[in-house]
Coordinates of C-alpha atoms and ligand atoms in Angstrom, one line a residue:
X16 CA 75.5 153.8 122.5
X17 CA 74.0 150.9 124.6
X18 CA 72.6 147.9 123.4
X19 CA 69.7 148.2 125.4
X20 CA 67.2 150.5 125.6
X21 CA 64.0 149.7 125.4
X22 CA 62.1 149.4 129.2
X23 CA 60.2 145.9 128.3
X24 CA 63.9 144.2 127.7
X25 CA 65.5 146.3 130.5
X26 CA 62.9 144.7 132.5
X27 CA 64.1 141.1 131.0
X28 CA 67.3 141.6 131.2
X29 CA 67.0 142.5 135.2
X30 CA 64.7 139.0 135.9
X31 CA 67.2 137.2 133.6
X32 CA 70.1 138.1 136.1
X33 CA 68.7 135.3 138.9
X34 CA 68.9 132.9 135.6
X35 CA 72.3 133.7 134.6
X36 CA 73.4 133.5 137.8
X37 CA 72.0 129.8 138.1
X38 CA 74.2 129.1 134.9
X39 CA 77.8 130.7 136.2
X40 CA 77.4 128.6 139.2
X41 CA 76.6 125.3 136.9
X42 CA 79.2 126.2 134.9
X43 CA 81.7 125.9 137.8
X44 CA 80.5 123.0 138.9
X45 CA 80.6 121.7 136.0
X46 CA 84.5 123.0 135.4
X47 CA 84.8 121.0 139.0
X48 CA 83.4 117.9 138.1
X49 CA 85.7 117.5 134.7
X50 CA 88.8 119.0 137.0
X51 CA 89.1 118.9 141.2
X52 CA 86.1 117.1 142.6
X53 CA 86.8 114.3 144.9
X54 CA 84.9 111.4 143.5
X55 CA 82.5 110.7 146.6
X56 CA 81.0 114.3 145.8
X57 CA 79.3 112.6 142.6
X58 CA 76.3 111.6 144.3
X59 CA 75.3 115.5 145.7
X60 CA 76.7 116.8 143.1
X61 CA 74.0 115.0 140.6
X62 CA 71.5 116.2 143.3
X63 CA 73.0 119.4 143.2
X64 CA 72.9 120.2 139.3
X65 CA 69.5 118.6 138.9
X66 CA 68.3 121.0 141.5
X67 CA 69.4 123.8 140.3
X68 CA 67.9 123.4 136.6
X69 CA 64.9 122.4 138.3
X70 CA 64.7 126.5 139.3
X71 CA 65.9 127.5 136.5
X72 CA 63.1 125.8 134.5
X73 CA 60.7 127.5 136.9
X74 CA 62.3 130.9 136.8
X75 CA 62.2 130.4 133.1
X76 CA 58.8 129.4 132.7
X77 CA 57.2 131.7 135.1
X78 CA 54.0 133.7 134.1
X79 CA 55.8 136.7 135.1
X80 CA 58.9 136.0 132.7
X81 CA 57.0 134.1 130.2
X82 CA 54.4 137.5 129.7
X83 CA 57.6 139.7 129.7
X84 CA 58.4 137.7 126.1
X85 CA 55.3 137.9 124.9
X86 CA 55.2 141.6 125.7
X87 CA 58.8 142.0 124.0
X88 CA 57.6 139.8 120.6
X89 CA 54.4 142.6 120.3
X90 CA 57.3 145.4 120.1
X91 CA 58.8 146.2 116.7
X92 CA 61.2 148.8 117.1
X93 CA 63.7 147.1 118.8
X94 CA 67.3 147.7 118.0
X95 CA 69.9 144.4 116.7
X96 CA 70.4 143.7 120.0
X97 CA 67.4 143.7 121.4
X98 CA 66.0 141.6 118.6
X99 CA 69.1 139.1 119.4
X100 CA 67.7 138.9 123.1
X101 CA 63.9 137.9 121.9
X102 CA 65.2 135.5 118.9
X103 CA 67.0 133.8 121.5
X104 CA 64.4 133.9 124.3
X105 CA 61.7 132.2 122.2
X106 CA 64.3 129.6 120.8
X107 CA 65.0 128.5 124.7
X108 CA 61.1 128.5 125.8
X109 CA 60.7 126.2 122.6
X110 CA 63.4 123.9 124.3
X111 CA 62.0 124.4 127.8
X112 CA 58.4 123.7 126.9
X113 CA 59.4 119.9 125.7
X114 CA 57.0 118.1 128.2
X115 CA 59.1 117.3 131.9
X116 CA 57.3 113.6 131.6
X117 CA 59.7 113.5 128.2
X118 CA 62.8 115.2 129.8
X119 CA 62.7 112.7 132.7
X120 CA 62.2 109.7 130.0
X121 CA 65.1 111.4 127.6
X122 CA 67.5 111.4 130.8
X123 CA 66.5 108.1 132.0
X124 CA 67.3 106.5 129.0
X125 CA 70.2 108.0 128.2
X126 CA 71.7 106.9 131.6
X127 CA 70.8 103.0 130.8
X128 CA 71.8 103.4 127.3
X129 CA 75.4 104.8 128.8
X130 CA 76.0 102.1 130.7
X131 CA 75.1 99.2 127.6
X132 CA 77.3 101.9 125.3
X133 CA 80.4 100.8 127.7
X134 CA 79.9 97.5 127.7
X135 CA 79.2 96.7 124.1
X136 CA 82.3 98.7 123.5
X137 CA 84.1 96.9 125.8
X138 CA 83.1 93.5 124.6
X139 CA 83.0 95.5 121.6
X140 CA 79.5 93.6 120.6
X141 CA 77.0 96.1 118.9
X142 CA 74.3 93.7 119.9
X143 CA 74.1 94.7 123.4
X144 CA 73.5 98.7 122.6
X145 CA 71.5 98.1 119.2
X146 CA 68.0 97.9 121.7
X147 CA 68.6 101.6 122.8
X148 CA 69.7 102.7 120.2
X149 CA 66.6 101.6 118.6
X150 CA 64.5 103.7 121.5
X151 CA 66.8 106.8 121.5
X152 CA 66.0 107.1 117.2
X153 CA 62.7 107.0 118.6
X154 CA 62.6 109.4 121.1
X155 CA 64.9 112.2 119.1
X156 CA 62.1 111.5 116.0
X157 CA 59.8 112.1 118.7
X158 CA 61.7 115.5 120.2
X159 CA 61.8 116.6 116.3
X160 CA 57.7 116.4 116.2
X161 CA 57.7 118.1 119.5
X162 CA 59.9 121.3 118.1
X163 CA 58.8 121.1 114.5
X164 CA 60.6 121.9 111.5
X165 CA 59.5 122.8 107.7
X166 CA 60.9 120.1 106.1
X167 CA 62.5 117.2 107.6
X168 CA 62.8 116.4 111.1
X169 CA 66.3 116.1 111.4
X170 CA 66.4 119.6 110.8
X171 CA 64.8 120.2 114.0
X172 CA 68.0 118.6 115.9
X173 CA 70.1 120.4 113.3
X174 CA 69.1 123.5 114.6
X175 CA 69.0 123.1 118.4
X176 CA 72.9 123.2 118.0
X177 CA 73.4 125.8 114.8
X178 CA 70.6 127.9 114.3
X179 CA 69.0 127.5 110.9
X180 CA 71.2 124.5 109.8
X181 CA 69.0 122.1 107.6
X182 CA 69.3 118.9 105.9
X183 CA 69.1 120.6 102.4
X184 CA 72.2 122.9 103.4
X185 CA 74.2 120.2 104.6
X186 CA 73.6 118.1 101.4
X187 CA 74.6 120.8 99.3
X188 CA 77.5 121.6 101.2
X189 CA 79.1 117.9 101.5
X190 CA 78.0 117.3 97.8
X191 CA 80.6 120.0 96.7
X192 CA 83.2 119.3 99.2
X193 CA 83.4 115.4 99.7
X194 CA 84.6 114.8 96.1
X195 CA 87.0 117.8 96.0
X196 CA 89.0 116.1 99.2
X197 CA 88.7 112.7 98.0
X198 CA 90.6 114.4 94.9
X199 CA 92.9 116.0 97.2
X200 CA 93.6 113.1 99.0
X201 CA 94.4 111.0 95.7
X202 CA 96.8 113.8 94.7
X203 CA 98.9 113.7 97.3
X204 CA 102.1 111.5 96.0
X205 CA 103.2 108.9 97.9
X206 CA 106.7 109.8 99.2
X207 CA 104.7 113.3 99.8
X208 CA 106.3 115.2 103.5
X209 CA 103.2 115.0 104.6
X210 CA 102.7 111.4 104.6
X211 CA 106.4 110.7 106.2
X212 CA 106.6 108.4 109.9
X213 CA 107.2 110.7 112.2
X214 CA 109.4 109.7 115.2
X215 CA 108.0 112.7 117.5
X216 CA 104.8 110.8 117.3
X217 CA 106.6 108.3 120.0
X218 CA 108.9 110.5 121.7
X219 CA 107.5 110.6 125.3
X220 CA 108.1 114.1 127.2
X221 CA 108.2 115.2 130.6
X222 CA 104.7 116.4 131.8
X223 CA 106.5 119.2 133.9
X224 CA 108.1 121.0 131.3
X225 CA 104.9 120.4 128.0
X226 CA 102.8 122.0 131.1
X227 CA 105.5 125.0 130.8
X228 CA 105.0 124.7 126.9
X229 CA 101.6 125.1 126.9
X230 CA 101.5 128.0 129.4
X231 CA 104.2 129.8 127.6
X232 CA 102.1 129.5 124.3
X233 CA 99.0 130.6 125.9
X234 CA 101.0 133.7 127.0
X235 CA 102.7 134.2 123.9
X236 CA 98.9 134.6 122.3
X237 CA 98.2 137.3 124.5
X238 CA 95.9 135.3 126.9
X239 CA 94.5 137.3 130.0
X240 CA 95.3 135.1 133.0
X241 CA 93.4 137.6 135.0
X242 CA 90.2 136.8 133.1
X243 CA 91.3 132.6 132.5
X244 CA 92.7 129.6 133.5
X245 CA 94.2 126.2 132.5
X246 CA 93.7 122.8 134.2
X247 CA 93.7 118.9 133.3
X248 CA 90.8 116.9 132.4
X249 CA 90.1 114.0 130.0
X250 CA 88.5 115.5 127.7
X251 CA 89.9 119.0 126.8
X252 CA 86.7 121.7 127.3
X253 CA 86.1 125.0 127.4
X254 CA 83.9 126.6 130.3
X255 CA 82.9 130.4 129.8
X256 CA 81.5 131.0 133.6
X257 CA 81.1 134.4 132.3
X258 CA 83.4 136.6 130.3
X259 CA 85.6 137.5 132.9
X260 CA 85.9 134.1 133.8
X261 CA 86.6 131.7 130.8
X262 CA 88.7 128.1 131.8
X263 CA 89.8 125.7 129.6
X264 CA 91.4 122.2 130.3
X265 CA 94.0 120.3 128.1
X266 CA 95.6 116.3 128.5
X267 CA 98.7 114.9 129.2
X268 CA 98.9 111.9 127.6
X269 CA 103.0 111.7 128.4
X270 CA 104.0 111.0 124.5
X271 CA 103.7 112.8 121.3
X272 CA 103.5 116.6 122.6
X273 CA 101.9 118.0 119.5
X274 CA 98.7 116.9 121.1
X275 CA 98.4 118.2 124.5
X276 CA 100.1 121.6 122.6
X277 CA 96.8 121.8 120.1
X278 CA 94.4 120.3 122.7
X279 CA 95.7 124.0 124.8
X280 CA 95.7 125.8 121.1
X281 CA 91.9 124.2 120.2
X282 CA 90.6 125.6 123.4
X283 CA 92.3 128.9 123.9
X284 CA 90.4 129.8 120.3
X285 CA 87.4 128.7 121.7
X286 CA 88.1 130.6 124.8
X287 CA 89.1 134.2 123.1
X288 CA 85.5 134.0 121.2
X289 CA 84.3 134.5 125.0
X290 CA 86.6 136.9 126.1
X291 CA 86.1 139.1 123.5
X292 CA 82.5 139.4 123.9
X293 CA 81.1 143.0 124.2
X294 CA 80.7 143.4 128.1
X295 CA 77.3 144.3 127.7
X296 CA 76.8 141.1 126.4
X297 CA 77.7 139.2 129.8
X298 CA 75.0 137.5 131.8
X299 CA 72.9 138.0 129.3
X300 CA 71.2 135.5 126.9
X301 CA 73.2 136.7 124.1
X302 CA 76.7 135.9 126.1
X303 CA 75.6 132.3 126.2
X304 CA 76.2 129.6 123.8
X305 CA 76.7 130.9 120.2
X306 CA 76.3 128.4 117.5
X307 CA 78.6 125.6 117.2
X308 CA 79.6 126.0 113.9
X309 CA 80.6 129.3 114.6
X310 CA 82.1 128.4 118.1
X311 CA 84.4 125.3 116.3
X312 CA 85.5 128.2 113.6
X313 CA 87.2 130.1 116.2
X314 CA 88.9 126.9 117.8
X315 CA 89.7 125.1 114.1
X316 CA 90.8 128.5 113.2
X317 CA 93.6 128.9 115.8
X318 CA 95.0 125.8 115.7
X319 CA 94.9 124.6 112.1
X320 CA 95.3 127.9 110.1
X321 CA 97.1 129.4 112.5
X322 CA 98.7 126.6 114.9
X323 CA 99.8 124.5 112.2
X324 CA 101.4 126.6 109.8
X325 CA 104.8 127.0 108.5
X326 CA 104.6 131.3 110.3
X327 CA 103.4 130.2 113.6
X328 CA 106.2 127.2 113.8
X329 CA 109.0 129.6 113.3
X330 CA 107.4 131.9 115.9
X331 CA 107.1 129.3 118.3
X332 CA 110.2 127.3 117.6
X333 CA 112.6 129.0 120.3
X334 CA 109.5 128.3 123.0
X335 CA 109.4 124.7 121.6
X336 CA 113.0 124.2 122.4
X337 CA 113.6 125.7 125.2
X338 CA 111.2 123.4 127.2
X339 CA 111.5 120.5 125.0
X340 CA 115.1 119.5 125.2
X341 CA 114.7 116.6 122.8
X342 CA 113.6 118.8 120.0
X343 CA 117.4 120.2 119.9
X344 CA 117.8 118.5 116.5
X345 CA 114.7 119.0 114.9
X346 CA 114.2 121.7 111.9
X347 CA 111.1 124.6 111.3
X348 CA 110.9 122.4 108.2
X349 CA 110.3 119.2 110.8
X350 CA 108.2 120.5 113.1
X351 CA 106.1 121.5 110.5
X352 CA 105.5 118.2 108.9
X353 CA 105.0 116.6 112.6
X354 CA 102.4 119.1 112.7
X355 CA 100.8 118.3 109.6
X356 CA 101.5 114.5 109.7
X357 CA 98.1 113.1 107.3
X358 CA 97.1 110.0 108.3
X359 CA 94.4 107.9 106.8
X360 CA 92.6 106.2 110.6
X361 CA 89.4 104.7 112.1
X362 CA 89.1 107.5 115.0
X363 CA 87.8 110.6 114.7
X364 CA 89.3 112.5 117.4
X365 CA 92.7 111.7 116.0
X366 CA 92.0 112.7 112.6
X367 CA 94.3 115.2 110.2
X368 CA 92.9 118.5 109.1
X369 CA 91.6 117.0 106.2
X370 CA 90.1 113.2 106.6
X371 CA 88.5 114.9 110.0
X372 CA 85.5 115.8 107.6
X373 CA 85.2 112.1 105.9
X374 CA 84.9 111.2 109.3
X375 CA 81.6 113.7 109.9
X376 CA 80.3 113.1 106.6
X377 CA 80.0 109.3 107.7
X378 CA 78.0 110.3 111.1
X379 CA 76.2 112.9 109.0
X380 CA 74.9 110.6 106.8
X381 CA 74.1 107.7 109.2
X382 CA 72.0 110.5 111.5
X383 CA 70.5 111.6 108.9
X384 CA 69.5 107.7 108.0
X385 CA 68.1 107.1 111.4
X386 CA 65.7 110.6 111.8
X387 CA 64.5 110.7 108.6
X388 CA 64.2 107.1 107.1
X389 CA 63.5 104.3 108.9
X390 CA 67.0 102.8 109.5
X391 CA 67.1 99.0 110.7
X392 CA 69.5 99.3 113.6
X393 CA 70.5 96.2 113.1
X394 CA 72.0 96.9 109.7
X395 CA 74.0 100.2 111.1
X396 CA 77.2 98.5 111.7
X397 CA 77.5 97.2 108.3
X398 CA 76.5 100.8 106.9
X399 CA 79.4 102.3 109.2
X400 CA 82.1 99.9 107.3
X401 CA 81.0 100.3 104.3
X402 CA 81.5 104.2 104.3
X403 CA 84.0 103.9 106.2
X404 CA 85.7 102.0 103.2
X405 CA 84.2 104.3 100.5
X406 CA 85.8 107.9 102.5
X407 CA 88.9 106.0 104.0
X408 CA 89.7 103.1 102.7
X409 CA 90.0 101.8 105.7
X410 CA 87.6 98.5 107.5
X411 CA 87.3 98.6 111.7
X412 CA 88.6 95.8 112.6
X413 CA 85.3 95.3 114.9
X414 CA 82.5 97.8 116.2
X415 CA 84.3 99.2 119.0
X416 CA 86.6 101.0 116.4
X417 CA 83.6 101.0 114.5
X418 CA 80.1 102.3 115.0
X419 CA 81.0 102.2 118.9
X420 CA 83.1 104.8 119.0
X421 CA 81.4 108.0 120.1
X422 CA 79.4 108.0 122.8
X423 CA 77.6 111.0 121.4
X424 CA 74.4 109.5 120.1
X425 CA 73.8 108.6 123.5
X426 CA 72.3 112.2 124.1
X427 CA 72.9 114.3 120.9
X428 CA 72.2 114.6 117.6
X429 CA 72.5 116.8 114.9
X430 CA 75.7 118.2 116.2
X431 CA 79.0 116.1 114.5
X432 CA 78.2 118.3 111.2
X433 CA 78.9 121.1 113.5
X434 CA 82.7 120.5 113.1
X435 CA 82.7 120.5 109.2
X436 CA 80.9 123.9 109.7
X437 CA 83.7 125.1 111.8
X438 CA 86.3 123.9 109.3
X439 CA 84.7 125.4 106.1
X440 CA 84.3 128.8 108.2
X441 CA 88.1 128.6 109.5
X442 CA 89.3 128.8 106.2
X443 CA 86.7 131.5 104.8
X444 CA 87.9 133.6 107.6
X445 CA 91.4 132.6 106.6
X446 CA 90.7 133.8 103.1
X447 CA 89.3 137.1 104.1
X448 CA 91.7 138.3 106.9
X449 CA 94.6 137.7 104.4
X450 CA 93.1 140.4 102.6
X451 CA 91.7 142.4 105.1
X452 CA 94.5 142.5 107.3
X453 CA 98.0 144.2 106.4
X454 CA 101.1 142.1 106.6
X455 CA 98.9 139.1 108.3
X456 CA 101.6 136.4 107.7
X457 CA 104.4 138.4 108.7
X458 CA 102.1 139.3 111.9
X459 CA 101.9 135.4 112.9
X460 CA 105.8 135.2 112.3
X461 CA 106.7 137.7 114.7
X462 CA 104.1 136.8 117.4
X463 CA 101.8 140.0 116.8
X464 CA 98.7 138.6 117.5
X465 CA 96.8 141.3 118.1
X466 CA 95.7 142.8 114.5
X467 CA 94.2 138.7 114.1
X468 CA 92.3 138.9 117.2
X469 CA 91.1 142.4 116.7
X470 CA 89.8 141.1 113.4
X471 CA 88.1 138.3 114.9
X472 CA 86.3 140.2 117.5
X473 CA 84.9 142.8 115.5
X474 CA 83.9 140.1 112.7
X475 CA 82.5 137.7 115.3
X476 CA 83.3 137.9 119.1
X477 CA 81.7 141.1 119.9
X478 CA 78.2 139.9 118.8
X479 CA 78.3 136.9 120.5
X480 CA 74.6 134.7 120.2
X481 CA 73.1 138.3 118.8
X482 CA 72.5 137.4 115.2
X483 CA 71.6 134.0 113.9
X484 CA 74.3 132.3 112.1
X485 CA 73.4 133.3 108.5
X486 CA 73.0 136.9 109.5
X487 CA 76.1 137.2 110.9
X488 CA 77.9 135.4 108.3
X489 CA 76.6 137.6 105.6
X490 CA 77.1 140.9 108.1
X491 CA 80.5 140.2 108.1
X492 CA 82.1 138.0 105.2
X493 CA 79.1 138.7 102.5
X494 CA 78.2 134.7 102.3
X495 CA 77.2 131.9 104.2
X496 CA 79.2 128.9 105.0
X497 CA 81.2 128.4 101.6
X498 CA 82.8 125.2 101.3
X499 CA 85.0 126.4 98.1
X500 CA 87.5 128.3 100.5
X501 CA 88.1 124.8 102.7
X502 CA 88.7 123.1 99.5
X503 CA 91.4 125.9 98.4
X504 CA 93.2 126.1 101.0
X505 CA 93.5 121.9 101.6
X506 CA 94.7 122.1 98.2
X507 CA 97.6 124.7 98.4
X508 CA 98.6 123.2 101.6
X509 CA 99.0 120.0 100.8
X510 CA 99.2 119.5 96.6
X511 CA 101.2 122.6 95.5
Ligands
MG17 MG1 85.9 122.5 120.0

């Protein structure tokens, strides 16, 4: 049957085409920016994108459009669908109806406070970025009082990025899982695999043949290259144009190929969730931006529980050295601790599957500091090192490794705990498709991906933003986020 019926969100959907239409082309223009654009075009091209949101707004906000929702709220036989489009309607007008006089002071900011991020990290001097940092705190306490929230304001960032998410959850969920890894972390014995140098780490490769690697991996998933693409950028992304058009980009960084290979492997999970959206769902406000918990669940989920283990190695091993003539040597056994190498560090972005979460619960907690207390800026740094010494062990060696090292805060909050979401749900899925689907390890060893991915789209994909995230969780696995099933499979992996 079709999703949708009813004539007030057949009308919707039909006005929402112009608006969907405004987001494909930013899409690609943004996909161009990150990608092909010659660097002269920056100027227009901030004209450009500016311009075109500018319409959107006012498409958006229209008293024509803006009547159509209220009309649709009134209506209460709506089917799941149809509900999914209003729910996610009224969430964007509530973002849209921030006044433009704070937008334009937001965006303003945040372009100053960009350019005293780079050079404080550069002279690696908090000092010189501690003054807008001060203001942004402000103005995203301000943004929280604008949207509202039942309890605390951070919850009103929280949810802008994953629907529903609340301080209260959060603290429950990091109370039961931050001293469960610690444990796991202490358990691990010191001449432990996992904790072995590895010489791949500095074994440079030739850029030709890992851009054959990653191709031939992408294939051997079972990637549409009718419906995707692959390109370079410097930070790997995903763009979903529509869902016939999804691109991702990976990095070459010329040494230690395991990155570049899960850089591809991060995005292509993040691409399939796209891809394997009901097509009904496409330019339509449920085909756009699902929760990022739920998002990073599909990415973590295909390159950690799949990517990295011992199944998918001995798949991929006759790939691996085929276009990686130094690997001749190596073992499965090898190329599965290269994989897994666990390495205590300062950054983030190069953390192991399971210090990545000390390093959210650190941002977590300092976010949650400046929205909801009254944080002296000032102090932040020394609040950084200190839990950085409490999760890691480990001291920056100054505040460019330090509290400089994302430039995230500059425009976001509320969205690093996103990534612990993702990892908790990766291994709940994990748990349940082990028993849901027949022979699922045996599947990964002989390349059949298919019986996975049909799992995941009629768990997930299909649905794409039409339930809120607690819905669908408890739809399809009969919980919510459950950290226990993270903490299991950590410990298997790397204690017994
Ligand atoms: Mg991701």
């Amino acid at each position: 049957m079709a999703h949708f019926n009813n004539p007030v969100i057949k009308r919707i959907l039909k006005k929402y085409m112009a608006q969907s239409a405004i987001n494909y082309a930013k899409n690609i223009l943004y996909w161009d920016l990150e990608t092909y654009m010659p660097k002269d075009s920056l100027k227009s091209r901030g004209i450009v994108n500016s311009e075109l949101s500018l319409i959107y707004q006012k498409l958006f906000l229209s008293n024509e459009f803006k009547n159509l929702i209220s009309k649709a709220n009134k209506i209460d036989d709506l089917n799941e669908y149809e509900k999914g489009i209003v729910r996610n309607l009224n969430r964007n007008l509530k973002l849209m109806s921030l006044p433009s006089k704070f937008i334009k002071a937001e965006s303003i900011l945040g372009m100053k406070a960009h350019g005293a991020w780079l050079e404080a990290r550069q002279k690696s001097n908090f000092k010189i970025f501690a003054p807008y940092l001060a203001d942004i705190i402000e103005m995203q306490k301000d943004k929280a009082e604008k949207l509202g929230y039942d309890d605390q304001p951070y919850d009103a960032l929280l949810d802008i990025h994953e629907e529903g998410m609340s301080t209260a959850k959060l603290d429950k969920i990091f109370y039961y899982l931050l001293p469960r890894l610690r444990k796991i972390s202490n358990s691990i014995e010191q001449d432990s695999m996992f904790l072995k140098n590895q010489r791949l780490e500095h074994i440079h490769y030739n850029k030709v043949r890992m851009k054959k690697l990653n191709e031939d991996l992408l294939k051997f998933i079972g990637m549409d290259f009718n419906k995707f693409r692959i390109d370079i950028s410097v930070h790997p992304m995903t763009v979903d144009a529509d869902l016939n058009d999804v691109r991702i980009t990976t990095r070459y960084e010329g040494v230690d190929f395991k990155k570049s290979m899960f850089f591809t492997i991060h995005e292509a999970g993040h691409a399939i969730y796209s891809l394997q959206e009901d097509s009904e769902l496409n330019m339509t406000p449920l085909q756009k931006s699902p929760p990022l918990g739920i998002h990073e669940s599909q990415s973590r989920f295909l390159e950690n529980m799949i990517g990295r283990s011992k199944e998918f190695v001995h798949a991929i091993m006759p790939m691996l050295k085929h276009n990686l003539i130094f690997l001749k040597n190596y073992s499965e056994k090898d190329i599965y601790f290269y994989f897994n190498h666990i390495q205590k560090g300062q950054i983030r972005v190069n953390a192991d599957e399971l210090n990545y979460n000390f390093h959210i619960a650190l941002r977590y907690e300092l976010e949650k500091m400046m929205v909801n207390e009254t944080a002296n800026v000032n102090e932040l740094p020394e609040i950084w090192n200190s839990k950085m010494s409490k999760y890691l062990g480990l001291l920056p060696r100054n505040d460019s490794e330090g509290i400089l090292q994302d430039p995230q805060w500059i425009s976001r909050f509320g969205y690093f705990p996103d990534y612990t979401l993702g990892n908790i749900l990766a291994a709940m899925i994990l748990y349940h498709a082990r028993r849901d689907i027949k022979d699922f390890d045996e599947g990964i060893r002989s390349g059949n991906f298919k019986d996975i991915k049909e799992y995941l789209r009629n768990k997930i994909h299909r649905f794409g933003n039409t339930y809120a995230p607690e819905k669908l969780l408890n739809n399809s696995f009969g919980e919510y986020y459950n950290p226990k099933y993270l903490v299991q499979y950590l410990e298997e992996k790397y204690i017994q």
